[in-house]
Amino acid sequence: MNKHLSNDRPRTRDLGIKVGFMPLGVNNSITDVPEVSVGHVTLIEGEGSLRIGNGPVRTGVTAIIPHQGNIFRNKVTATVHVINGFGKALGLAQIEELGVIETPIALTSTLSTWRVADGLIDYLARDNPGVLSFNPVVGECNDGYLNDIVGRHVRPFHVTSAIEEASSPSIDEGNVGAGTGMTGFGWKGGIGTSSRVCDVPSGGYVIGVLALTNTGDARELRMGGVEIGNHLMPPGMQSDIPGSIMIVVGTNAPVTARQLGRIGRRAALGLARAGGIASHNSGDFVISFTNSHDRPTVDDSHLTPLFRGCIEATEEAILNSILRASTLEGRDGNVRHSIPIEELEKVLSYGK
C-alpha cells in the first residue's frame, strides 16, 4: 500500500482557467461541504508483464464520508442519476427507492466492486452490532489498461483504511485512490474535486463535487471553453477509449430528495462542458447527497444557483482530475501520459 505523495501539478485556477463565475468554497473541494471527508488508499506495486493475481497493480479505493456520525443510524437524503448505464455500481436501486444513503460512498476498480462492498459491510457491522442488512454503495471505473484488474487487488481492509483515514479538507487529486489507474480524455486521469458557494434566499450553501474520471475522447476535451483536442493529443492516441465516470455531488442545502435529484442531474451538463458525450461503453453515474437534517426550506424557484453550482463544480472537478494526474506506466509497459502543462498553456493562450 503506497501513501499518496505530494502533488505539485497545477489545478485549473493555477493555469488561469476560470470555470463559470460562482464563488469557490475555501479549498475548492467536496470537503468544503461541512462534515464531509474523503479518504484514499493507493496501490502501486510491480512492473512488467501482466500476471493475473500478481500484478502489476495500479489501483485503489476512495471513500467519501457524508458526515462524521454513524451514517447507518443517521442516514442522508440521496439520489442517483444514470447518464449512461454501462457499469457495475452497487446499491443504487435502494437509493432510488428510499431516497437515502446509509453507508460511506466507495469508488474503485470495476472488478473490485464486490470486495469493496465486503469492506463496507465489515466497517458497518463493526459499528452497528445486531444489524443484519446493509446497503453498501460502490461506484466503479475500469482501470484495466494499466492495472491487473482481474487480480482484484483491493481488499476489504483497504476500504476500512480509506474510511478511517478520511480527512477534511482534502484536495488529493490525480493518481490517488480509485483514480490511480484511470484515463481522462486519453490522458492520465483519476480523482478531481471542486466546490461552489450558492446563495439562495434561505441561506448560503455549498455544492461540492468529486469526480472519478475514466472517460472521454481526447479530440473533444475542452478547458475554459478552449477545444484542447484541436491542438494537443496524447502520444499514440488514435480513437475514443472505452471508459466511465463516477460523479459524487454533496451539499448541505436543506432540500428534498426530489429537489436533490434535480440538482444532481445537472452534473451531466458539467460533463458535457468538459467534452464528455456519454458514449455507448461509458458507465456514467451521479450519486448526490445532502447532509442537512433541517426541514427543507429551499423553494423550487430558488434552485437555479444550486443547479449552476453543480454544473460548474462538476466541470472543474473533471478538469482537475486530468491536470493533477501524473504519467504512469502499468501492465505490459502500457503508459498513460499526463497532459503536458507547458504545451497546454500555449494552447490556452491561443484560445483567449
CSV table of C-alpha atoms in Angstrom, one decimal, residues 46-268:
chain,number,residue,atom,x,y,z
A,46,GLY,CA,5.2,-4.3,-9.5
A,47,GLU,CA,6.1,-3.7,-13.2
A,48,GLY,CA,6.4,-5.5,-16.4
A,49,SER,CA,4.2,-8.2,-18.0
A,50,LEU,CA,0.8,-8.9,-16.7
A,51,ARG,CA,0.5,-11.9,-14.4
A,52,ILE,CA,-3.1,-12.2,-13.2
A,53,GLY,CA,-3.2,-12.2,-9.5
A,54,ASN,CA,0.3,-10.9,-9.2
A,55,GLY,CA,0.2,-7.5,-11.0
A,56,PRO,CA,1.4,-5.0,-11.9
A,57,VAL,CA,-1.0,-3.2,-9.6
A,58,ARG,CA,-2.2,0.3,-10.4
A,59,THR,CA,-5.4,0.7,-8.5
A,60,GLY,CA,-7.0,1.8,-5.2
A,61,VAL,CA,-10.1,2.8,-3.3
A,62,THR,CA,-11.6,6.2,-2.4
A,63,ALA,CA,-14.2,6.7,0.3
A,64,ILE,CA,-16.5,9.8,0.6
A,65,ILE,CA,-17.9,10.2,4.1
A,66,PRO,CA,-21.1,12.3,4.1
A,67,HIS,CA,-20.9,13.2,7.8
A,68,GLN,CA,-18.9,12.4,10.9
A,69,GLY,CA,-21.6,10.4,12.8
A,70,ASN,CA,-22.9,6.9,12.4
A,71,ILE,CA,-24.2,7.0,8.8
A,72,PHE,CA,-26.3,3.9,9.1
A,73,ARG,CA,-28.1,5.3,12.1
A,74,ASN,CA,-28.2,8.9,10.7
A,75,LYS,CA,-28.9,8.4,7.0
A,76,VAL,CA,-28.5,11.2,4.5
A,77,THR,CA,-31.0,12.2,1.8
A,78,ALA,CA,-29.7,11.0,-1.5
A,79,THR,CA,-30.4,10.4,-5.2
A,80,VAL,CA,-28.9,8.6,-8.2
A,81,HIS,CA,-28.9,9.7,-11.8
A,82,VAL,CA,-27.7,7.3,-14.6
A,83,ILE,CA,-26.4,9.2,-17.6
A,84,ASN,CA,-25.3,6.0,-19.3
A,85,GLY,CA,-25.7,2.7,-17.5
A,86,PHE,CA,-22.7,0.7,-18.8
A,87,GLY,CA,-21.5,0.0,-15.3
A,88,LYS,CA,-21.4,-2.3,-12.2
A,89,ALA,CA,-22.2,0.1,-9.4
A,90,LEU,CA,-23.8,-1.3,-6.3
A,91,GLY,CA,-26.6,0.0,-4.0
A,92,LEU,CA,-28.2,2.4,-6.4
A,93,ALA,CA,-31.6,0.8,-6.6
A,94,GLN,CA,-32.3,1.2,-2.9
A,95,ILE,CA,-31.2,4.8,-3.0
A,96,GLU,CA,-33.6,5.4,-5.8
A,97,GLU,CA,-36.4,3.7,-3.9
A,98,LEU,CA,-35.9,5.1,-0.4
A,99,GLY,CA,-34.1,8.4,-1.1
A,100,VAL,CA,-31.3,7.8,1.4
A,101,ILE,CA,-27.7,6.6,1.7
A,102,GLU,CA,-26.7,4.6,4.8
A,103,THR,CA,-23.0,3.9,4.1
A,104,PRO,CA,-19.9,5.8,3.1
A,105,ILE,CA,-19.7,6.0,-0.8
A,106,ALA,CA,-16.8,4.0,-2.1
A,107,LEU,CA,-15.2,4.2,-5.5
A,108,THR,CA,-12.8,1.6,-7.0
A,109,SER,CA,-11.8,-0.6,-10.0
A,110,THR,CA,-14.6,-2.3,-11.8
A,111,LEU,CA,-13.9,-5.9,-10.8
A,112,SER,CA,-13.0,-5.0,-7.2
A,113,THR,CA,-16.6,-3.7,-6.7
A,114,TRP,CA,-17.8,-6.7,-4.7
A,115,ARG,CA,-14.7,-6.9,-2.5
A,116,VAL,CA,-15.1,-3.2,-1.7
A,117,ALA,CA,-18.7,-3.8,-0.8
A,118,ASP,CA,-17.5,-6.5,1.6
A,119,GLY,CA,-15.2,-3.9,3.2
A,120,LEU,CA,-18.1,-1.5,3.7
A,121,ILE,CA,-20.2,-4.3,5.3
A,122,ASP,CA,-17.3,-5.1,7.6
A,123,TYR,CA,-17.0,-1.5,8.7
A,124,LEU,CA,-20.7,-1.1,9.2
A,125,ALA,CA,-21.2,-4.4,11.0
A,126,ARG,CA,-18.5,-3.5,13.5
A,127,ASP,CA,-20.2,-0.2,14.4
A,128,ASN,CA,-23.8,-1.5,14.3
A,129,PRO,CA,-23.9,-4.8,16.2
A,130,GLY,CA,-27.1,-6.7,15.7
A,131,VAL,CA,-28.0,-5.2,12.3
A,132,LEU,CA,-28.4,-7.9,9.7
A,133,SER,CA,-28.7,-5.9,6.4
A,134,PHE,CA,-26.8,-3.0,4.9
A,135,ASN,CA,-26.9,-1.3,1.5
A,136,PRO,CA,-23.2,-0.7,0.5
A,137,VAL,CA,-22.8,2.0,-2.1
A,138,VAL,CA,-19.9,1.3,-4.5
A,139,GLY,CA,-19.1,3.1,-7.8
A,140,GLU,CA,-16.5,1.9,-10.3
A,141,CYS,CA,-14.5,2.6,-13.4
A,142,ASN,CA,-12.3,0.2,-15.4
A,143,ASP,CA,-8.6,0.6,-14.9
A,144,GLY,CA,-7.6,-2.5,-16.9
A,145,TYR,CA,-5.3,-0.7,-19.3
A,146,LEU,CA,-2.8,-0.1,-16.5
A,147,ASN,CA,-3.9,-2.4,-13.8
A,148,ASP,CA,-4.2,-6.2,-13.2
A,149,ILE,CA,-7.9,-5.7,-13.0
A,150,VAL,CA,-8.8,-9.4,-12.9
A,151,GLY,CA,-6.5,-9.9,-9.9
A,152,ARG,CA,-8.8,-7.7,-7.8
A,153,HIS,CA,-6.1,-6.3,-5.5
A,154,VAL,CA,-8.3,-4.1,-3.5
A,155,ARG,CA,-9.2,-5.9,-0.3
A,156,PRO,CA,-11.8,-5.2,2.4
A,157,PHE,CA,-9.2,-3.9,4.8
A,158,HIS,CA,-8.2,-1.3,2.3
A,159,VAL,CA,-11.8,0.1,2.4
A,160,THR,CA,-11.7,0.3,6.2
A,161,SER,CA,-8.3,2.1,6.0
A,162,ALA,CA,-9.7,4.6,3.4
A,163,ILE,CA,-12.7,5.4,5.7
A,164,GLU,CA,-10.7,5.6,8.9
A,165,GLU,CA,-8.0,7.8,7.3
A,166,ALA,CA,-10.5,10.1,5.6
A,167,SER,CA,-9.8,13.8,6.2
A,168,SER,CA,-11.1,17.3,5.7
A,169,PRO,CA,-10.0,19.4,4.0
A,170,SER,CA,-8.9,17.1,1.2
A,171,ILE,CA,-7.6,18.1,-2.2
A,172,ASP,CA,-5.8,14.9,-3.1
A,173,GLU,CA,-6.3,14.5,-6.8
A,174,GLY,CA,-5.0,12.7,-9.9
A,175,ASN,CA,-3.2,9.3,-9.3
A,176,VAL,CA,-4.7,8.6,-5.9
A,177,GLY,CA,-7.1,6.1,-4.5
A,178,ALA,CA,-9.6,4.8,-7.1
A,179,GLY,CA,-8.1,7.2,-9.6
A,180,THR,CA,-4.7,5.5,-9.7
A,181,GLY,CA,-5.1,3.6,-12.9
A,182,MET,CA,-7.7,5.8,-14.7
A,183,THR,CA,-7.7,7.6,-18.0
A,184,GLY,CA,-9.3,11.0,-18.7
A,185,PHE,CA,-9.9,12.1,-22.4
A,186,GLY,CA,-7.0,10.0,-23.5
A,187,TRP,CA,-4.6,11.5,-20.9
A,188,LYS,CA,-3.9,10.2,-17.5
A,189,GLY,CA,-7.0,10.8,-15.4
A,190,GLY,CA,-8.2,10.0,-11.9
A,191,ILE,CA,-9.7,11.9,-9.0
A,192,GLY,CA,-10.7,15.5,-9.2
A,193,THR,CA,-12.7,17.8,-6.9
A,194,SER,CA,-14.2,21.3,-6.8
A,195,SER,CA,-16.9,23.3,-5.0
A,196,ARG,CA,-19.2,26.3,-5.2
A,197,VAL,CA,-20.9,28.5,-2.7
A,198,CYS,CA,-24.5,29.0,-3.7
A,199,ASP,CA,-26.6,31.8,-2.2
A,200,VAL,CA,-30.4,31.4,-2.2
A,201,PRO,CA,-33.0,33.4,-0.1
A,202,SER,CA,-33.0,30.8,2.7
A,203,GLY,CA,-29.2,30.9,3.1
A,204,GLY,CA,-25.8,30.2,1.6
A,205,TYR,CA,-24.9,26.6,0.9
A,206,VAL,CA,-22.0,24.6,-0.6
A,207,ILE,CA,-22.2,22.3,-3.5
A,208,GLY,CA,-19.1,20.0,-3.7
A,209,VAL,CA,-18.2,17.5,-6.4
A,210,LEU,CA,-15.7,14.7,-6.5
A,211,ALA,CA,-15.2,13.0,-9.9
A,212,LEU,CA,-13.5,9.7,-10.8
A,213,THR,CA,-12.7,10.4,-14.4
A,214,ASN,CA,-12.0,7.5,-16.8
A,215,THR,CA,-13.9,8.6,-19.8
A,216,GLY,CA,-13.8,10.8,-22.9
A,217,ASP,CA,-12.3,11.2,-26.4
A,218,ALA,CA,-9.1,13.3,-26.4
A,219,ARG,CA,-10.4,15.1,-29.5
A,220,GLU,CA,-13.3,16.5,-27.5
A,221,LEU,CA,-11.6,17.7,-24.4
A,222,ARG,CA,-12.4,21.4,-23.5
A,223,MET,CA,-10.8,23.6,-20.9
A,224,GLY,CA,-12.1,27.0,-20.2
A,225,GLY,CA,-14.0,26.8,-23.5
A,226,VAL,CA,-10.9,26.1,-25.5
A,227,GLU,CA,-11.0,22.9,-27.7
A,228,ILE,CA,-7.8,21.3,-26.4
A,229,GLY,CA,-8.2,18.3,-28.7
A,230,ASN,CA,-7.8,20.5,-31.8
A,231,HIS,CA,-4.2,21.4,-30.7
A,232,LEU,CA,-2.9,18.8,-28.3
A,233,MET,CA,-3.3,15.0,-28.4
A,234,PRO,CA,-1.9,12.2,-26.2
A,235,PRO,CA,1.1,10.3,-27.8
A,236,GLY,CA,-0.1,7.5,-30.0
A,237,MET,CA,-3.8,8.3,-29.4
A,238,GLN,CA,-6.0,7.5,-32.4
A,239,SER,CA,-9.5,7.0,-31.3
A,240,ASP,CA,-12.1,7.0,-28.4
A,241,ILE,CA,-11.3,4.9,-25.4
A,242,PRO,CA,-13.9,2.8,-23.5
A,243,GLY,CA,-14.4,4.2,-20.0
A,244,SER,CA,-16.6,5.6,-17.3
A,245,ILE,CA,-17.1,8.4,-14.9
A,246,MET,CA,-18.4,8.5,-11.3
A,247,ILE,CA,-19.6,11.8,-10.1
A,248,VAL,CA,-20.4,12.4,-6.4
A,249,VAL,CA,-22.3,15.6,-5.6
A,250,GLY,CA,-22.5,16.6,-1.9
A,251,THR,CA,-24.3,19.6,-0.4
A,252,ASN,CA,-25.5,21.0,2.9
A,253,ALA,CA,-28.6,22.6,1.3
A,254,PRO,CA,-31.9,21.7,3.0
A,255,VAL,CA,-33.6,20.2,0.0
A,256,THR,CA,-35.9,17.3,-0.6
A,257,ALA,CA,-34.9,14.1,-2.4
A,258,ARG,CA,-36.8,15.3,-5.4
A,259,GLN,CA,-35.0,18.7,-5.4
A,260,LEU,CA,-31.7,16.9,-4.9
A,261,GLY,CA,-32.4,14.8,-7.9
A,262,ARG,CA,-32.9,17.9,-10.0
A,263,ILE,CA,-29.6,19.3,-8.8
A,264,GLY,CA,-27.7,16.0,-9.4
A,265,ARG,CA,-28.9,15.7,-12.9
A,266,ARG,CA,-27.2,18.9,-13.8
A,267,ALA,CA,-23.8,17.2,-13.4
A,268,ALA,CA,-24.3,15.8,-16.9
